[in-house]
PDB file of C-alpha atoms in Angstrom:
ATOM      1  CA  MET A   1     248.965 150.443  50.000  1.00 71.00           C
ATOM      2  CA  ALA A   2     251.676 153.048  50.291  1.00 90.00           C
ATOM      3  CA  MET A   3     251.172 156.736  49.646  1.00 92.00           C
ATOM      4  CA  ILE A   4     253.590 158.830  47.583  1.00 93.00           C
ATOM      5  CA  GLN A   5     253.804 162.518  46.723  1.00 94.00           C
ATOM      6  CA  CYS A   6     252.785 163.692  43.272  1.00 93.00           C
ATOM      7  CA  PRO A   7     255.880 165.171  41.577  1.00 92.00           C
ATOM      8  CA  GLN A   8     253.790 167.998  40.099  1.00 93.00           C
ATOM      9  CA  CYS A   9     251.445 169.177  42.879  1.00 94.00           C
ATOM     10  CA  GLY A  10     252.955 167.507  45.960  1.00 93.00           C
ATOM     11  CA  GLU A  11     249.661 165.994  47.177  1.00 94.00           C
ATOM     12  CA  SER A  12     249.553 162.455  48.621  1.00 94.00           C
ATOM     13  CA  ILE A  13     248.358 159.752  46.219  1.00 93.00           C
ATOM     14  CA  SER A  14     248.421 155.958  46.034  1.00 92.00           C
ATOM     15  CA  GLU A  15     251.601 154.465  44.605  1.00 90.00           C
ATOM     16  CA  LYS A  16     249.391 152.364  42.308  1.00 89.00           C
ATOM     17  CA  ALA A  17     247.434 155.307  40.878  1.00 89.00           C
ATOM     18  CA  PRO A  18     247.838 155.702  37.094  1.00 89.00           C
ATOM     19  CA  LYS A  19     247.421 159.474  37.445  1.00 90.00           C
ATOM     20  CA  CYS A  20     247.183 162.072  40.190  1.00 93.00           C
ATOM     21  CA  VAL A  21     243.600 162.556  41.369  1.00 93.00           C
ATOM     22  CA  HIS A  22     244.404 166.149  42.340  1.00 94.00           C
ATOM     23  CA  CYS A  23     246.146 167.608  39.277  1.00 95.00           C
ATOM     24  CA  GLY A  24     245.713 164.897  36.605  1.00 91.00           C
ATOM     25  CA  LEU A  25     249.434 164.242  36.008  1.00 92.00           C
ATOM     26  CA  THR A  26     249.890 160.865  34.280  1.00 89.00           C
ATOM     27  CA  LEU A  27     252.190 158.723  36.413  1.00 87.00           C
ATOM     28  CA  THR A  28     252.252 155.489  34.393  1.00 83.00           C
ATOM     29  CA  GLU A  29     252.873 155.221  30.694  1.00 77.00           C
ATOM     30  CA  GLU A  30     250.162 153.502  28.645  1.00 73.00           C
ATOM     31  CA  PRO A  31     251.352 150.315  26.965  1.00 77.00           C
ATOM     32  CA  LYS A  32     252.233 150.731  23.288  1.00 81.00           C
ATOM     33  CA  LYS A  33     250.038 148.991  20.732  1.00 86.00           C
ATOM     34  CA  ILE A  34     251.859 146.728  18.296  1.00 89.00           C
ATOM     35  CA  CYS A  35     250.577 145.250  15.028  1.00 91.00           C
ATOM     36  CA  LEU A  36     250.162 141.501  15.475  1.00 89.00           C
ATOM     37  CA  GLU A  37     251.102 140.899  11.847  1.00 91.00           C
ATOM     38  CA  CYS A  38     254.319 142.923  11.315  1.00 94.00           C
ATOM     39  CA  ARG A  39     255.166 144.004  14.915  1.00 91.00           C
ATOM     40  CA  GLU A  40     255.126 147.715  13.950  1.00 92.00           C
ATOM     41  CA  GLU A  41     254.535 150.121  16.863  1.00 91.00           C
ATOM     42  CA  LEU A  42     251.207 151.896  16.368  1.00 90.00           C
ATOM     43  CA  GLU A  43     249.897 155.338  17.247  1.00 87.00           C
ATOM     44  CA  ASN A  44     246.793 155.570  19.453  1.00 81.00           C
ATOM     45  CA  GLY A  45     243.503 155.441  17.548  1.00 82.00           C
ATOM     46  CA  VAL A  46     244.898 153.771  14.416  1.00 86.00           C
ATOM     47  CA  LEU A  47     242.442 151.284  12.866  1.00 89.00           C
ATOM     48  CA  VAL A  48     244.764 149.923  10.155  1.00 92.00           C
ATOM     49  CA  CYS A  49     248.524 149.341  10.380  1.00 93.00           C
ATOM     50  CA  PRO A  50     250.275 151.934   8.184  1.00 93.00           C
ATOM     51  CA  LYS A  51     253.080 149.464   7.368  1.00 93.00           C
ATOM     52  CA  CYS A  52     251.247 146.256   6.387  1.00 94.00           C
ATOM     53  CA  GLY A  53     247.570 147.301   6.136  1.00 92.00           C
ATOM     54  CA  CYS A  54     246.414 144.773   8.726  1.00 91.00           C
ATOM     55  CA  PRO A  55     243.240 145.830  10.592  1.00 91.00           C
ATOM     56  CA  ILE A  56     243.909 146.577  14.262  1.00 85.00           C
ATOM     57  CA  GLU A  57     241.691 144.874  16.825  1.00 78.00           C
ATOM     58  CA  GLN A  58     239.984 147.314  19.140  1.00 67.00           C
ATOM     59  CA  GLU A  59     239.403 146.393  22.777  1.00 55.00           C
ATOM     60  CA  ILE A  60     235.740 145.666  23.443  1.00 48.00           C
ATOM     61  CA  ALA A  61     234.430 146.157  26.954  1.00 47.00           C
ATOM     62  CA  ALA A  62     232.797 143.020  28.289  1.00 49.00           C
ATOM     63  CA  GLU A  63     229.107 143.403  29.011  1.00 50.00           C
ATOM     64  CA  SER A  64     228.003 142.813  32.577  1.00 56.00           C
ATOM     65  CA  VAL A  65     224.967 140.797  31.406  1.00 62.00           C
ATOM     66  CA  PRO A  66     225.664 137.086  30.818  1.00 68.00           C
ATOM     67  CA  GLN A  67     225.154 135.778  27.303  1.00 69.00           C
ATOM     68  CA  GLN A  68     221.797 134.043  26.717  1.00 73.00           C
ATOM     69  CA  VAL A  69     222.055 130.508  25.320  1.00 71.00           C
TER      70      VAL A  69
END
């Protein structure tokens, strides 16, 4: 793992870090959400596509407990 300098504060950080642990500068851009129905680019936090009205699936964190059968 290589270390780089943060462009804002100059501290050493991992090249794979999504943001600087020292100053909080975001280093990688979050992927854009796209409506699966009409391919419209969506704003963060939107629950329904403003173009086609399709409900937007929200990511659900997987539970660490296995499912009981």
